[in-house]
């Protein structure tokens, strides 16, 4: 028994001693020189590798590694010297002589003597317990050279046991997972956790944004306590969500392989690392293992003014329907982002009057401090004559991809100053609401300026009795989508002013269903059922939309169905069409609708056989793996056959996110006197009015009035040219993603993804008393360009890939009404013309000497035009309208 106890104690003691002596990282042998071969390569390509191979290059070299000093009491506390030699630079994939930008070049001619000398100069790494504690090099060395050395040094950082740790290396401060199995260690870097000083930006909208995938795995083989080989591969893939074939990928590989060992220098004497480093070379400094920023230098690049002169013709109004316009717009933005305020002002002041609005779009969309300062100095908001430029500036702010507090601060300052145009004053406040929403989406809702603007627009409706100003604040709140605004919308939904009702109800429909409290639902139901007062038809229709889109209860739906038959004539037909559309399109409310319709009191012939011309219809515009696009058309007429409300919507959905791409709503009222008709209930005293309101990419714009008042109506009718009125026209930056990808090899990849849209939305309304016919039209013209550009730029060589696509399209929505007899004839048409779609792939390599090689290919196709399907009843009606017109 005694012998057994002694044996167990001895065994425990031996294990304890062994554990204390176990290596915590790679250990170098004294007086030994390790000779490695090292290669690092980077490749850029589209996401699906192209047949001709990726663009990119490979740097190969020899590396000598030896121990300089070891702490007397810890074998895992080591100072190591590394020296790169015999450097070669080649293409990463095979190239013909014609496409080989490196043909005829030597390493020295590529890098230059200074860079090559810096790269081959020895550097030191303080390795403690398998972690890089310090990286010693020379401050005077080019940042690119130091980063390449950091990438090599990071390959010595490894722990020989399984676990998860946080480490600092060339990529930043990252979470690392190690898995050790029999002399082999796999290191997986969780790239999404890495923290660096390089800060980019991206579009807030998920539908218009960019998705990323990244991985980094290094496999180490350990032998005799040190690294025998290290093989690393890192991949970054980026794709535009709405068109995932517009995607690019960067792959970085490193291979460090031990060739042989031989006798090396003796270990240096010294008490600590700092003293030993100083004794070797006093100029060596601890410059940090994390990669440092590299300032991009562009030799021979044109100035902003020169670039503008080259692009100016593409930005003339006549070119806005062509894809060359947004492509030039995107290129100009890149130049503006590198320019100073004075350079930007020079372009603004020299631009011609026709092209100046497009320059304003580009400068504002650049979203730099210099560009904002230039715009604020250039525009004079006290001058009503520059209305167009002021509104283009404001709309570009509203569509901004990554606004900051300073932009909101600038608009707040404008709103407090003197403004020459009432319309601009309204637009300033409305767009401030859009900026508040975007800043809150970024988690910046508590910034001082945001809090100030929130307070202003939340108190705004109660601070004035002027109808137009109350509408302005309600529209700003509609854009801001603040939960605190729900009680305000709930109150104004029951107002006596129809415009307040409509704005409030359409705003409530934009909120998350979870925020629709019982109080809100009760208010909306009171409006629809007119429990307290009589409302206009379009207000009740808006209330019905809120009810049906807010997870309605069984009783809410039943009461809606029971109301059909007791509504004004055309509203009966509208509600019936709305119910049928929800069932056919399988919207969320369809399930409870089917349950209610099992009850014959709610669902019977008397209710579901109502006739009329009003309608509601939804359909698919496009369905793909990337995005689903839907449209809806709602038309509500008065009992006399004159348009009351026309509402066209286009939505885009991707990965569970929804984008309200477009809404054009035309409203008309008080026109019955033109044809001696009787107004419907609740609409007897309405002033003659027609106008249009637009939502574009989730931003509510200032409504446009066609006419207001009987005298204005008559003057407009006699002067009516038939030409549509412009609602919004300009260039919009839809997708905007910029980041610097720090690769483990020490190299950096720059990713720039942008989407630009040239758009022209107009609408009009014509009334012919002679032919007793009215016609409303909404015309949409647009050209879209999306580019994905990934570049790896060493001072001496640059390689990159650009994947892009472009298209030009038009979409027209026309409604023709003949009200010479009842039931009147209504024909709705929604047409898209044949449009081209082009895809491009460019790969480029260039040297600092100016030598460059470009390869490119493209694919083009025509998408045939079509008329979007509506219900069969509409098709039958159109046939009658055109037959009678003929």
Short mmCIF file of C-alpha atoms in Angstrom, two decimals, residues 46-344:
data_model
loop_
_atom_site.label_atom_id
_atom_site.label_comp_id
_atom_site.label_asym_id
_atom_site.label_seq_id
_atom_site.Cartn_x
_atom_site.Cartn_y
_atom_site.Cartn_z
CA UNK A 46 -15.61 38.13 -60.06
CA UNK A 47 -17.31 35.83 -57.56
CA UNK A 48 -17.50 33.00 -60.07
CA UNK A 49 -13.96 32.64 -61.32
CA UNK A 50 -13.56 33.65 -64.97
CA UNK A 51 -12.07 31.30 -67.56
CA UNK A 52 -9.12 33.52 -68.39
CA UNK A 53 -7.92 33.46 -64.78
CA UNK A 54 -7.83 35.96 -61.96
CA UNK A 55 -5.90 39.21 -61.85
CA UNK A 56 -3.22 39.39 -59.20
CA UNK A 57 0.40 38.78 -58.37
CA UNK A 58 2.73 36.61 -56.32
CA UNK A 59 5.71 37.71 -54.24
CA UNK A 60 8.24 34.92 -53.56
CA UNK A 61 11.35 35.07 -51.40
CA UNK A 62 13.70 33.27 -49.07
CA UNK A 63 13.42 33.94 -45.35
CA UNK A 64 16.12 33.36 -42.74
CA UNK A 65 14.97 33.03 -39.13
CA UNK A 66 17.10 32.67 -36.01
CA UNK A 67 16.90 33.21 -32.28
CA UNK A 68 18.51 36.45 -31.08
CA UNK A 69 17.75 36.23 -27.35
CA UNK A 70 15.76 34.12 -24.90
CA UNK A 71 14.66 35.06 -21.43
CA UNK A 72 16.73 33.12 -18.87
CA UNK A 73 13.69 31.95 -16.92
CA UNK A 74 11.22 31.31 -19.79
CA UNK A 75 11.88 29.33 -22.94
CA UNK A 76 8.72 30.82 -24.51
CA UNK A 77 9.95 34.42 -24.22
CA UNK A 78 12.04 34.90 -27.36
CA UNK A 79 13.40 37.65 -29.59
CA UNK A 80 13.58 36.44 -33.20
CA UNK A 81 15.20 37.95 -36.28
CA UNK A 82 13.73 37.50 -39.77
CA UNK A 83 15.38 38.52 -43.01
CA UNK A 84 13.79 38.43 -46.46
CA UNK A 85 16.04 37.85 -49.49
CA UNK A 86 15.97 36.78 -53.14
CA UNK A 87 12.64 38.56 -53.81
CA UNK A 88 10.71 37.73 -57.00
CA UNK A 89 7.46 39.24 -58.29
CA UNK A 90 5.26 37.34 -60.77
CA UNK A 91 1.66 37.15 -61.93
CA UNK A 92 -0.46 34.85 -59.80
CA UNK A 93 -1.93 33.21 -62.92
CA UNK A 94 -0.41 32.47 -66.33
CA UNK A 95 -0.23 35.38 -68.75
CA UNK A 96 0.73 35.65 -72.40
CA UNK A 97 3.59 38.00 -73.14
CA UNK A 98 1.14 40.55 -74.55
CA UNK A 99 -0.97 40.57 -71.37
CA UNK A 100 1.96 40.33 -68.96
CA UNK A 101 2.55 43.76 -67.48
CA UNK A 102 5.65 42.37 -65.72
CA UNK A 103 7.33 41.18 -68.91
CA UNK A 104 10.87 42.50 -69.09
CA UNK A 105 10.85 43.80 -65.53
CA UNK A 106 13.22 42.90 -62.72
CA UNK A 107 12.44 42.98 -59.02
CA UNK A 108 14.63 46.04 -58.56
CA UNK A 109 13.03 47.89 -61.48
CA UNK A 110 9.58 47.14 -60.04
CA UNK A 111 10.17 47.99 -56.39
CA UNK A 112 12.97 50.48 -56.84
CA UNK A 113 16.23 50.34 -54.90
CA UNK A 114 14.85 52.03 -51.79
CA UNK A 115 11.85 49.72 -51.35
CA UNK A 116 13.84 46.59 -52.16
CA UNK A 117 16.54 47.56 -49.64
CA UNK A 118 13.86 48.18 -46.99
CA UNK A 119 12.15 44.85 -47.73
CA UNK A 120 15.41 42.88 -47.41
CA UNK A 121 16.50 44.64 -44.24
CA UNK A 122 16.27 42.36 -41.15
CA UNK A 123 13.52 42.94 -38.60
CA UNK A 124 12.78 41.56 -35.12
CA UNK A 125 9.79 39.92 -33.50
CA UNK A 126 9.30 39.53 -29.76
CA UNK A 127 7.45 36.22 -29.36
CA UNK A 128 6.12 35.39 -25.89
CA UNK A 129 4.01 32.30 -25.19
CA UNK A 130 3.31 31.98 -28.92
CA UNK A 131 2.01 35.57 -29.22
CA UNK A 132 3.70 38.50 -30.95
CA UNK A 133 4.33 41.01 -28.19
CA UNK A 134 6.29 43.48 -30.31
CA UNK A 135 7.31 44.02 -33.92
CA UNK A 136 10.55 45.94 -34.48
CA UNK A 137 11.32 47.68 -37.74
CA UNK A 138 12.21 51.16 -38.97
CA UNK A 139 9.81 54.13 -38.95
CA UNK A 140 11.34 55.45 -42.17
CA UNK A 141 10.39 52.35 -44.14
CA UNK A 142 7.39 52.66 -46.53
CA UNK A 143 4.14 51.55 -44.89
CA UNK A 144 3.56 48.93 -47.59
CA UNK A 145 6.95 47.29 -46.87
CA UNK A 146 6.34 47.25 -43.12
CA UNK A 147 2.90 45.68 -43.68
CA UNK A 148 4.40 42.87 -45.82
CA UNK A 149 6.86 42.16 -43.00
CA UNK A 150 4.00 42.19 -40.47
CA UNK A 151 2.16 39.61 -42.58
CA UNK A 152 5.18 37.32 -42.46
CA UNK A 153 5.70 37.86 -38.71
CA UNK A 154 2.05 36.96 -38.03
CA UNK A 155 2.72 33.44 -39.36
CA UNK A 156 4.94 32.77 -36.34
CA UNK A 157 2.02 33.37 -33.98
CA UNK A 158 0.53 30.00 -33.06
CA UNK A 159 -0.48 28.07 -29.94
CA UNK A 160 0.02 24.29 -29.92
CA UNK A 161 -3.21 23.46 -28.06
CA UNK A 162 -6.93 23.73 -28.83
CA UNK A 163 -8.83 26.81 -27.65
CA UNK A 164 -10.26 30.22 -28.45
CA UNK A 165 -8.28 33.40 -27.77
CA UNK A 166 -8.11 37.07 -28.74
CA UNK A 167 -4.91 38.01 -30.55
CA UNK A 168 -3.31 41.02 -32.15
CA UNK A 169 -1.80 40.48 -35.56
CA UNK A 170 -1.53 42.28 -38.89
CA UNK A 171 -5.33 42.05 -39.36
CA UNK A 172 -6.07 43.84 -36.08
CA UNK A 173 -7.43 42.56 -32.78
CA UNK A 174 -9.30 39.35 -33.67
CA UNK A 175 -10.88 36.30 -32.06
CA UNK A 176 -8.99 33.15 -33.06
CA UNK A 177 -9.98 29.51 -32.79
CA UNK A 178 -7.19 26.92 -32.57
CA UNK A 179 -7.58 23.20 -33.16
CA UNK A 180 -4.52 21.04 -32.49
CA UNK A 181 -4.22 17.41 -33.68
CA UNK A 182 -0.92 15.44 -33.67
CA UNK A 183 1.63 18.03 -34.66
CA UNK A 184 -0.80 20.00 -36.81
CA UNK A 185 -2.61 23.15 -35.71
CA UNK A 186 -5.46 24.80 -37.59
CA UNK A 187 -5.97 28.47 -36.87
CA UNK A 188 -9.33 29.97 -37.88
CA UNK A 189 -9.58 33.71 -37.66
CA UNK A 190 -13.11 35.06 -37.12
CA UNK A 191 -12.74 38.04 -39.43
CA UNK A 192 -16.02 39.65 -38.42
CA UNK A 193 -14.54 40.21 -34.94
CA UNK A 194 -11.39 42.01 -36.13
CA UNK A 195 -11.06 45.60 -35.00
CA UNK A 196 -8.88 47.97 -37.03
CA UNK A 197 -8.51 51.70 -37.56
CA UNK A 198 -9.70 51.42 -41.16
CA UNK A 199 -13.33 52.57 -41.16
CA UNK A 200 -15.52 52.38 -44.26
CA UNK A 201 -19.23 52.94 -44.84
CA UNK A 202 -22.16 51.17 -46.41
CA UNK A 203 -25.74 51.75 -47.52
CA UNK A 204 -28.23 51.40 -44.66
CA UNK A 205 -30.89 49.73 -46.81
CA UNK A 206 -30.42 45.96 -46.80
CA UNK A 207 -32.13 45.60 -50.18
CA UNK A 208 -29.78 48.10 -51.84
CA UNK A 209 -26.78 47.09 -49.73
CA UNK A 210 -23.86 44.74 -50.10
CA UNK A 211 -23.50 41.34 -48.43
CA UNK A 212 -20.13 39.90 -47.43
CA UNK A 213 -18.62 36.52 -46.71
CA UNK A 214 -15.11 36.07 -45.40
CA UNK A 215 -12.90 33.26 -44.10
CA UNK A 216 -9.31 32.93 -42.94
CA UNK A 217 -7.70 29.56 -42.17
CA UNK A 218 -4.03 28.79 -41.51
CA UNK A 219 -2.71 25.24 -41.15
CA UNK A 220 0.56 24.87 -39.22
CA UNK A 221 2.77 21.80 -39.17
CA UNK A 222 5.02 21.75 -36.10
CA UNK A 223 8.24 19.77 -35.83
CA UNK A 224 10.93 19.83 -33.15
CA UNK A 225 9.01 22.58 -31.35
CA UNK A 226 9.02 25.04 -34.26
CA UNK A 227 7.03 25.74 -37.42
CA UNK A 228 7.90 23.41 -40.28
CA UNK A 229 5.22 24.86 -42.58
CA UNK A 230 2.35 27.32 -42.51
CA UNK A 231 -0.26 27.50 -45.26
CA UNK A 232 -2.84 30.29 -45.04
CA UNK A 233 -5.79 31.14 -47.24
CA UNK A 234 -8.10 34.09 -46.78
CA UNK A 235 -11.15 34.82 -48.93
CA UNK A 236 -13.44 37.85 -49.06
CA UNK A 237 -16.54 37.81 -51.28
CA UNK A 238 -18.82 40.81 -51.73
CA UNK A 239 -22.05 40.98 -53.72
CA UNK A 240 -24.77 43.54 -54.43
CA UNK A 241 -27.96 42.16 -52.86
CA UNK A 242 -30.33 43.14 -55.67
CA UNK A 243 -28.07 41.69 -58.37
CA UNK A 244 -25.78 39.09 -56.85
CA UNK A 245 -23.93 38.43 -60.08
CA UNK A 246 -22.44 41.90 -59.58
CA UNK A 247 -19.93 40.49 -57.15
CA UNK A 248 -16.20 40.36 -56.63
CA UNK A 249 -13.80 38.21 -54.66
CA UNK A 250 -10.30 38.67 -53.29
CA UNK A 251 -8.18 35.66 -52.29
CA UNK A 252 -4.95 35.95 -50.32
CA UNK A 253 -2.58 33.02 -49.81
CA UNK A 254 0.62 32.61 -47.83
CA UNK A 255 2.97 29.63 -47.77
CA UNK A 256 5.95 29.39 -45.43
CA UNK A 257 7.98 26.17 -45.79
CA UNK A 258 11.14 25.11 -43.95
CA UNK A 259 13.83 24.18 -46.49
CA UNK A 260 16.70 23.31 -44.14
CA UNK A 261 18.47 24.28 -40.95
CA UNK A 262 22.12 25.08 -40.42
CA UNK A 263 24.43 26.54 -37.80
CA UNK A 264 23.37 30.04 -36.89
CA UNK A 265 24.49 33.10 -34.92
CA UNK A 266 25.10 32.84 -31.20
CA UNK A 267 22.43 34.08 -28.80
CA UNK A 268 22.92 37.71 -27.75
CA UNK A 269 23.51 38.63 -24.12
CA UNK A 270 21.13 40.99 -22.35
CA UNK A 271 18.73 41.39 -19.46
CA UNK A 272 15.63 42.36 -21.41
CA UNK A 273 14.26 42.72 -24.94
CA UNK A 274 14.57 46.52 -25.13
CA UNK A 275 18.26 46.40 -24.23
CA UNK A 276 19.02 43.66 -26.77
CA UNK A 277 17.17 45.49 -29.57
CA UNK A 278 19.08 48.69 -28.82
CA UNK A 279 22.39 46.89 -28.90
CA UNK A 280 21.60 45.48 -32.36
CA UNK A 281 20.43 48.77 -33.95
CA UNK A 282 19.36 51.88 -32.07
CA UNK A 283 17.12 52.89 -35.01
CA UNK A 284 14.92 49.80 -34.62
CA UNK A 285 11.57 50.70 -33.05
CA UNK A 286 8.48 48.86 -31.86
CA UNK A 287 6.14 49.95 -34.68
CA UNK A 288 3.23 47.64 -33.80
CA UNK A 289 2.10 44.39 -35.36
CA UNK A 290 -1.26 45.77 -36.62
CA UNK A 291 -1.06 46.99 -40.21
CA UNK A 292 -0.81 50.73 -40.65
CA UNK A 293 -2.77 52.87 -43.09
CA UNK A 294 -1.34 53.37 -46.55
CA UNK A 295 -1.93 56.68 -48.28
CA UNK A 296 -3.12 56.09 -51.83
CA UNK A 297 -1.07 57.98 -54.39
CA UNK A 298 -2.31 58.54 -57.91
CA UNK A 299 0.40 59.61 -60.31
CA UNK A 300 -0.88 61.22 -63.48
CA UNK A 301 -4.53 61.17 -62.37
CA UNK A 302 -6.66 64.04 -63.72
CA UNK A 303 -7.78 66.80 -61.37
CA UNK A 304 -11.47 67.09 -60.46
CA UNK A 305 -11.90 69.94 -62.96
CA UNK A 306 -10.26 67.92 -65.74
CA UNK A 307 -12.44 64.92 -64.88
CA UNK A 308 -15.55 67.10 -64.93
CA UNK A 309 -14.68 68.49 -68.36
CA UNK A 310 -14.37 64.93 -69.68
CA UNK A 311 -17.73 63.84 -68.19
CA UNK A 312 -19.76 67.02 -68.71
CA UNK A 313 -21.55 66.00 -71.91
CA UNK A 314 -22.77 62.76 -70.32
CA UNK A 315 -24.53 64.76 -67.60
CA UNK A 316 -26.52 67.07 -69.87
CA UNK A 317 -30.34 66.65 -69.50
CA UNK A 318 -30.61 65.02 -72.94
CA UNK A 319 -28.34 62.17 -71.79
CA UNK A 320 -30.08 61.39 -68.50
CA UNK A 321 -32.11 58.53 -69.97
CA UNK A 322 -28.90 56.76 -71.04
CA UNK A 323 -26.72 54.52 -68.89
CA UNK A 324 -23.72 56.75 -69.59
CA UNK A 325 -25.25 59.36 -67.24
CA UNK A 326 -25.22 57.31 -63.99
CA UNK A 327 -21.84 55.80 -64.95
CA UNK A 328 -20.33 59.28 -65.29
CA UNK A 329 -22.15 60.31 -62.11
CA UNK A 330 -20.49 57.48 -60.13
CA UNK A 331 -17.06 58.25 -61.55
CA UNK A 332 -17.47 61.94 -60.71
CA UNK A 333 -18.41 61.10 -57.12
CA UNK A 334 -15.14 59.18 -56.69
CA UNK A 335 -13.19 62.23 -57.88
CA UNK A 336 -15.16 64.62 -55.68
CA UNK A 337 -14.44 62.48 -52.59
CA UNK A 338 -10.72 63.13 -53.09
CA UNK A 339 -11.12 66.84 -53.81
CA UNK A 340 -10.92 69.96 -51.66
CA UNK A 341 -13.70 72.47 -51.12
CA UNK A 342 -12.09 74.99 -53.50
CA UNK A 343 -11.73 72.38 -56.27
CA UNK A 344 -15.42 71.45 -55.90
#
